């Protein structure tokens, strides 16, 4: 097993270029010397170029928040995996609940994006999770199994990180308890193990990094990280302030 703590900041549609530069400078300065954790920042598209210059040669990785399922052509407004690589990205977030909810992205679309992104050399942070009604109706495992089965079956899992984000906890201030998080993370690892077996893949599921996302704070990350199958966090609002993001990183053991 070679899993290391992985802390990713999803800035969403926040920060103008100058603000993004100031934020990432604070993060880069604050994580100098940290060699036992993987750190990722995912600014909006408009800030990727300038942020890339600052993180280059540091221990902070650069990711994007989305990409197209096409790599070039007449697709107005889209951004391709090759364009992200050209800007210095090594990761891309796919399948976030906001993309599913607001922009109608299906598992099939996400799979197409993931296949292309991985084929071009990007690693993906693939988001799964249930809405509150689904949890109340005891559908959590059914929903997540479908999200995993329909997206991961034909992917190189060595290039995949999974983020469990209960939709009811994103931006609400609510956080799943460590027990709730571990229950789902353990289920994810077992489900991926079955996908590996069914597809005859050569992949050790114990190496799969699974993050928790959903109102993660410096006060909650320690308890979450004590869970056997929780390997880090995909952090939203708390990643927009360098001090809080650094506190999360430092508290993630």
mmCIF file of C-alpha atoms in Angstrom:
data_model
loop_
_atom_site.group_PDB
_atom_site.id
_atom_site.type_symbol
_atom_site.label_atom_id
_atom_site.label_comp_id
_atom_site.label_asym_id
_atom_site.label_seq_id
_atom_site.Cartn_x
_atom_site.Cartn_y
_atom_site.Cartn_z
ATOM 1 C CA UNK A 1 0.000 0.000 0.000
ATOM 2 C CA UNK A 2 1.486 3.339 -1.078
ATOM 3 C CA UNK A 3 -1.237 5.845 -0.246
ATOM 4 C CA UNK A 4 -0.174 9.280 0.948
ATOM 5 C CA UNK A 5 -2.368 12.060 2.330
ATOM 6 C CA UNK A 6 -3.772 13.992 -0.640
ATOM 7 C CA UNK A 7 -5.203 17.489 -0.146
ATOM 8 C CA UNK A 8 -6.871 19.201 -3.095
ATOM 9 C CA UNK A 9 -8.363 22.673 -3.253
ATOM 10 C CA UNK A 10 -11.276 23.210 -5.648
ATOM 11 C CA UNK A 11 -11.581 26.986 -6.027
ATOM 12 C CA UNK A 12 -14.735 26.697 -8.172
ATOM 13 C CA UNK A 13 -15.794 29.980 -9.855
ATOM 14 C CA UNK A 14 -13.819 32.202 -7.506
ATOM 15 C CA UNK A 15 -10.748 34.430 -7.649
ATOM 16 C CA UNK A 16 -9.722 36.883 -10.343
ATOM 17 C CA UNK A 17 -6.215 36.355 -11.678
ATOM 18 C CA UNK A 18 -4.513 38.697 -9.225
ATOM 19 C CA UNK A 19 -6.374 37.159 -6.304
ATOM 20 C CA UNK A 20 -5.481 33.664 -7.480
ATOM 21 C CA UNK A 21 -1.814 34.592 -7.675
ATOM 22 C CA UNK A 22 -1.838 35.979 -4.131
ATOM 23 C CA UNK A 23 -3.603 32.874 -2.811
ATOM 24 C CA UNK A 24 -1.301 30.362 -4.429
ATOM 25 C CA UNK A 25 1.803 32.265 -3.340
ATOM 26 C CA UNK A 26 0.627 31.927 0.238
ATOM 27 C CA UNK A 27 -0.002 28.217 -0.218
ATOM 28 C CA UNK A 28 3.344 27.542 -1.899
ATOM 29 C CA UNK A 29 5.206 29.412 0.845
ATOM 30 C CA UNK A 30 3.292 27.544 3.531
ATOM 31 C CA UNK A 31 3.981 24.020 2.279
ATOM 32 C CA UNK A 32 7.695 24.307 1.626
ATOM 33 C CA UNK A 33 9.413 21.259 3.032
ATOM 34 C CA UNK A 34 6.311 19.051 3.079
ATOM 35 C CA UNK A 35 7.353 15.876 1.289
ATOM 36 C CA UNK A 36 4.961 13.293 2.773
ATOM 37 C CA UNK A 37 1.714 14.683 1.321
ATOM 38 C CA UNK A 38 0.376 15.431 -2.145
ATOM 39 C CA UNK A 39 -1.062 18.919 -2.608
ATOM 40 C CA UNK A 40 -3.253 20.085 -5.488
ATOM 41 C CA UNK A 41 -4.849 23.411 -6.359
ATOM 42 C CA UNK A 42 -7.580 23.745 -8.981
ATOM 43 C CA UNK A 43 -8.157 27.395 -9.944
ATOM 44 C CA UNK A 44 -10.675 28.581 -12.547
ATOM 45 C CA UNK A 45 -9.543 28.339 -16.174
ATOM 46 C CA UNK A 46 -8.751 32.051 -16.381
ATOM 47 C CA UNK A 47 -6.109 31.803 -13.653
ATOM 48 C CA UNK A 48 -4.413 28.559 -14.689
ATOM 49 C CA UNK A 49 -1.673 30.187 -16.746
ATOM 50 C CA UNK A 50 -0.471 32.580 -14.023
ATOM 51 C CA UNK A 51 -0.864 30.058 -11.206
ATOM 52 C CA UNK A 52 1.119 27.540 -13.263
ATOM 53 C CA UNK A 53 4.118 29.874 -13.262
ATOM 54 C CA UNK A 54 4.096 30.045 -9.470
ATOM 55 C CA UNK A 55 3.686 26.327 -8.708
ATOM 56 C CA UNK A 56 6.217 25.182 -11.302
ATOM 57 C CA UNK A 57 9.086 23.395 -9.577
ATOM 58 C CA UNK A 58 7.295 23.325 -6.207
ATOM 59 C CA UNK A 59 5.506 20.570 -4.303
ATOM 60 C CA UNK A 60 2.100 21.983 -5.303
ATOM 61 C CA UNK A 61 0.371 20.340 -8.267
ATOM 62 C CA UNK A 62 -1.944 22.128 -10.676
ATOM 63 C CA UNK A 63 -5.342 20.890 -11.763
ATOM 64 C CA UNK A 64 -8.379 22.119 -13.672
ATOM 65 C CA UNK A 65 -12.018 21.850 -12.648
ATOM 66 C CA UNK A 66 -13.349 20.311 -15.858
ATOM 67 C CA UNK A 67 -12.445 19.468 -19.445
ATOM 68 C CA UNK A 68 -14.091 18.550 -22.730
ATOM 69 C CA UNK A 69 -14.601 15.047 -24.094
ATOM 70 C CA UNK A 70 -13.126 16.343 -27.383
ATOM 71 C CA UNK A 71 -9.495 17.322 -27.834
ATOM 72 C CA UNK A 72 -9.921 19.908 -30.603
ATOM 73 C CA UNK A 73 -12.377 21.180 -33.163
ATOM 74 C CA UNK A 74 -15.475 23.318 -33.511
ATOM 75 C CA UNK A 75 -16.641 23.163 -29.897
ATOM 76 C CA UNK A 76 -17.111 26.779 -28.927
ATOM 77 C CA UNK A 77 -16.380 27.500 -25.286
ATOM 78 C CA UNK A 78 -14.818 24.120 -24.526
ATOM 79 C CA UNK A 79 -11.328 23.447 -23.161
ATOM 80 C CA UNK A 80 -9.502 20.266 -24.080
ATOM 81 C CA UNK A 81 -7.175 18.024 -22.054
ATOM 82 C CA UNK A 82 -4.279 18.967 -24.341
ATOM 83 C CA UNK A 83 -4.881 22.642 -23.574
ATOM 84 C CA UNK A 84 -4.763 21.873 -19.852
ATOM 85 C CA UNK A 85 -1.515 19.964 -20.237
ATOM 86 C CA UNK A 86 -0.102 22.882 -22.197
ATOM 87 C CA UNK A 87 -0.854 25.133 -19.221
ATOM 88 C CA UNK A 88 0.971 22.848 -16.803
ATOM 89 C CA UNK A 89 -1.967 20.898 -15.380
ATOM 90 C CA UNK A 90 -1.429 17.354 -14.232
ATOM 91 C CA UNK A 91 -4.935 16.741 -12.851
ATOM 92 C CA UNK A 92 -8.535 17.502 -13.735
ATOM 93 C CA UNK A 93 -11.664 17.217 -11.590
ATOM 94 C CA UNK A 94 -14.490 15.328 -13.317
ATOM 95 C CA UNK A 95 -18.019 14.424 -12.300
ATOM 96 C CA UNK A 96 -18.463 17.067 -9.616
ATOM 97 C CA UNK A 97 -22.063 17.212 -8.427
ATOM 98 C CA UNK A 98 -22.327 20.817 -9.593
ATOM 99 C CA UNK A 99 -21.467 19.706 -13.124
ATOM 100 C CA UNK A 100 -24.020 16.907 -12.894
ATOM 101 C CA UNK A 101 -26.756 19.110 -11.404
ATOM 102 C CA UNK A 102 -26.350 22.433 -13.213
ATOM 103 C CA UNK A 103 -24.977 21.252 -16.559
ATOM 104 C CA UNK A 104 -26.636 17.877 -16.991
ATOM 105 C CA UNK A 105 -23.479 15.785 -17.130
ATOM 106 C CA UNK A 106 -24.215 12.064 -17.134
ATOM 107 C CA UNK A 107 -22.008 9.140 -16.204
ATOM 108 C CA UNK A 108 -21.622 8.431 -19.928
ATOM 109 C CA UNK A 109 -20.359 11.957 -20.652
ATOM 110 C CA UNK A 110 -18.002 11.836 -17.681
ATOM 111 C CA UNK A 111 -16.608 8.515 -18.874
ATOM 112 C CA UNK A 112 -15.844 10.008 -22.293
ATOM 113 C CA UNK A 113 -14.084 12.956 -20.656
ATOM 114 C CA UNK A 114 -12.120 10.663 -18.350
ATOM 115 C CA UNK A 115 -10.988 8.348 -21.148
ATOM 116 C CA UNK A 116 -9.673 11.251 -23.199
ATOM 117 C CA UNK A 117 -8.062 13.055 -20.265
ATOM 118 C CA UNK A 118 -6.210 9.939 -19.126
ATOM 119 C CA UNK A 119 -5.147 9.058 -22.670
ATOM 120 C CA UNK A 120 -3.527 12.489 -22.964
ATOM 121 C CA UNK A 121 -1.631 12.091 -19.690
ATOM 122 C CA UNK A 122 -3.830 13.776 -17.089
ATOM 123 C CA UNK A 123 -4.832 12.188 -13.820
ATOM 124 C CA UNK A 124 -8.451 12.597 -12.821
ATOM 125 C CA UNK A 125 -10.181 13.321 -9.528
ATOM 126 C CA UNK A 126 -13.526 11.628 -10.075
ATOM 127 C CA UNK A 127 -16.363 12.787 -7.821
ATOM 128 C CA UNK A 128 -19.196 10.585 -6.623
ATOM 129 C CA UNK A 129 -21.911 11.172 -4.062
ATOM 130 C CA UNK A 130 -25.591 11.128 -3.178
ATOM 131 C CA UNK A 131 -28.127 13.901 -2.549
ATOM 132 C CA UNK A 132 -29.926 14.196 0.783
ATOM 133 C CA UNK A 133 -33.123 12.544 -0.460
ATOM 134 C CA UNK A 134 -31.153 9.548 -1.707
ATOM 135 C CA UNK A 135 -29.427 9.174 1.670
ATOM 136 C CA UNK A 136 -32.734 9.425 3.510
ATOM 137 C CA UNK A 137 -34.143 6.719 1.223
ATOM 138 C CA UNK A 138 -31.149 4.431 1.876
ATOM 139 C CA UNK A 139 -30.037 4.701 -1.770
ATOM 140 C CA UNK A 140 -26.489 5.908 -1.087
ATOM 141 C CA UNK A 141 -24.757 2.661 -2.052
ATOM 142 C CA UNK A 142 -26.926 2.122 -5.134
ATOM 143 C CA UNK A 143 -26.219 5.635 -6.423
ATOM 144 C CA UNK A 144 -22.479 5.422 -5.848
ATOM 145 C CA UNK A 145 -22.170 1.914 -7.291
ATOM 146 C CA UNK A 146 -23.801 3.137 -10.507
ATOM 147 C CA UNK A 147 -21.499 6.174 -10.653
ATOM 148 C CA UNK A 148 -18.471 3.911 -10.253
ATOM 149 C CA UNK A 149 -19.568 1.068 -12.540
ATOM 150 C CA UNK A 150 -20.562 3.317 -15.444
ATOM 151 C CA UNK A 151 -17.435 5.479 -15.407
ATOM 152 C CA UNK A 152 -14.475 3.386 -14.239
ATOM 153 C CA UNK A 153 -14.980 0.134 -16.139
ATOM 154 C CA UNK A 154 -12.667 0.993 -19.068
ATOM 155 C CA UNK A 155 -10.242 3.434 -17.422
ATOM 156 C CA UNK A 156 -6.625 3.064 -16.323
ATOM 157 C CA UNK A 157 -7.201 3.177 -12.578
ATOM 158 C CA UNK A 158 -3.584 4.118 -11.934
ATOM 159 C CA UNK A 159 -4.604 7.588 -13.155
ATOM 160 C CA UNK A 160 -7.760 7.852 -11.029
ATOM 161 C CA UNK A 161 -8.389 9.394 -7.631
ATOM 162 C CA UNK A 162 -11.921 9.155 -6.289
ATOM 163 C CA UNK A 163 -13.563 11.865 -4.199
ATOM 164 C CA UNK A 164 -16.646 11.000 -2.180
ATOM 165 C CA UNK A 165 -18.702 14.158 -1.869
ATOM 166 C CA UNK A 166 -22.109 13.732 -0.238
ATOM 167 C CA UNK A 167 -24.041 16.389 -2.122
ATOM 168 C CA UNK A 168 -25.943 17.300 1.038
ATOM 169 C CA UNK A 169 -22.660 18.378 2.644
ATOM 170 C CA UNK A 170 -21.242 20.548 -0.151
ATOM 171 C CA UNK A 171 -21.278 24.199 0.812
ATOM 172 C CA UNK A 172 -23.875 23.591 3.534
ATOM 173 C CA UNK A 173 -21.601 23.558 6.545
ATOM 174 C CA UNK A 174 -22.664 19.959 7.173
ATOM 175 C CA UNK A 175 -19.958 17.311 7.183
ATOM 176 C CA UNK A 176 -20.416 13.582 7.184
ATOM 177 C CA UNK A 177 -19.261 12.047 10.454
ATOM 178 C CA UNK A 178 -16.041 10.033 10.285
ATOM 179 C CA UNK A 179 -18.191 6.899 10.665
ATOM 180 C CA UNK A 180 -20.423 7.901 7.731
ATOM 181 C CA UNK A 181 -17.402 8.767 5.596
ATOM 182 C CA UNK A 182 -15.585 5.523 6.373
ATOM 183 C CA UNK A 183 -18.681 3.441 5.612
ATOM 184 C CA UNK A 184 -18.913 4.916 2.110
ATOM 185 C CA UNK A 185 -15.161 4.997 1.467
ATOM 186 C CA UNK A 186 -14.900 1.316 2.392
ATOM 187 C CA UNK A 187 -17.807 0.562 0.059
ATOM 188 C CA UNK A 188 -16.075 2.488 -2.749
ATOM 189 C CA UNK A 189 -12.868 0.496 -2.317
ATOM 190 C CA UNK A 190 -14.790 -2.807 -2.365
ATOM 191 C CA UNK A 191 -16.802 -1.747 -5.416
ATOM 192 C CA UNK A 192 -13.676 -0.758 -7.332
ATOM 193 C CA UNK A 193 -12.137 -4.092 -6.342
ATOM 194 C CA UNK A 194 -15.076 -5.823 -8.019
ATOM 195 C CA UNK A 195 -14.681 -3.649 -11.135
ATOM 196 C CA UNK A 196 -11.008 -4.641 -11.262
ATOM 197 C CA UNK A 197 -11.855 -8.333 -11.009
ATOM 198 C CA UNK A 198 -14.660 -8.185 -13.574
ATOM 199 C CA UNK A 199 -12.482 -6.331 -16.079
ATOM 200 C CA UNK A 200 -9.384 -8.426 -15.456
ATOM 201 C CA UNK A 201 -7.398 -5.303 -14.650
ATOM 202 C CA UNK A 202 -3.945 -5.374 -13.070
ATOM 203 C CA UNK A 203 -4.497 -2.895 -10.262
ATOM 204 C CA UNK A 204 -4.083 -3.093 -6.500
ATOM 205 C CA UNK A 205 -7.162 -1.447 -5.011
ATOM 206 C CA UNK A 206 -5.211 -0.809 -1.806
ATOM 207 C CA UNK A 207 -3.315 1.839 -3.781
ATOM 208 C CA UNK A 208 -6.516 3.706 -4.703
ATOM 209 C CA UNK A 209 -6.610 7.165 -3.134
ATOM 210 C CA UNK A 210 -10.107 8.123 -1.939
ATOM 211 C CA UNK A 211 -10.765 11.675 -0.776
ATOM 212 C CA UNK A 212 -13.616 13.071 1.257
ATOM 213 C CA UNK A 213 -15.258 16.320 0.179
ATOM 214 C CA UNK A 214 -18.085 18.304 1.698
ATOM 215 C CA UNK A 215 -17.511 21.341 3.936
ATOM 216 C CA UNK A 216 -14.078 20.061 5.041
ATOM 217 C CA UNK A 217 -12.440 22.293 7.631
ATOM 218 C CA UNK A 218 -9.216 22.246 9.611
ATOM 219 C CA UNK A 219 -11.302 21.194 12.630
ATOM 220 C CA UNK A 220 -12.790 18.140 10.883
ATOM 221 C CA UNK A 221 -9.958 16.793 8.726
ATOM 222 C CA UNK A 222 -8.110 15.066 11.563
ATOM 223 C CA UNK A 223 -11.077 12.898 12.535
ATOM 224 C CA UNK A 224 -11.774 12.054 8.911
ATOM 225 C CA UNK A 225 -8.155 11.107 8.248
ATOM 226 C CA UNK A 226 -8.181 8.688 11.178
ATOM 227 C CA UNK A 227 -10.511 6.491 9.113
ATOM 228 C CA UNK A 228 -8.791 3.579 7.382
ATOM 229 C CA UNK A 229 -10.119 4.341 3.907
ATOM 230 C CA UNK A 230 -10.078 8.162 3.960
ATOM 231 C CA UNK A 231 -6.881 9.381 2.312
ATOM 232 C CA UNK A 232 -7.411 13.127 2.188
ATOM 233 C CA UNK A 233 -9.824 15.829 1.171
ATOM 234 C CA UNK A 234 -11.257 17.678 -1.793
ATOM 235 C CA UNK A 235 -11.735 21.066 -0.192
ATOM 236 C CA UNK A 236 -13.992 23.809 -1.526
ATOM 237 C CA UNK A 237 -14.619 27.022 0.388
ATOM 238 C CA UNK A 238 -11.890 26.424 2.948
ATOM 239 C CA UNK A 239 -9.278 26.269 0.172
ATOM 240 C CA UNK A 240 -9.964 29.912 -0.754
ATOM 241 C CA UNK A 241 -8.075 31.155 2.303
ATOM 242 C CA UNK A 242 -4.416 30.211 2.447
ATOM 243 C CA UNK A 243 -4.272 30.012 6.237
ATOM 244 C CA UNK A 244 -7.240 27.641 6.531
ATOM 245 C CA UNK A 245 -6.066 25.453 3.637
ATOM 246 C CA UNK A 246 -2.620 25.217 5.212
ATOM 247 C CA UNK A 247 -4.177 24.297 8.554
ATOM 248 C CA UNK A 248 -6.101 21.504 6.823
ATOM 249 C CA UNK A 249 -2.898 20.255 5.182
ATOM 250 C CA UNK A 250 -1.009 20.333 8.488
ATOM 251 C CA UNK A 251 -3.810 18.573 10.380
ATOM 252 C CA UNK A 252 -4.106 15.783 7.797
ATOM 253 C CA UNK A 253 -2.116 12.939 9.325
#
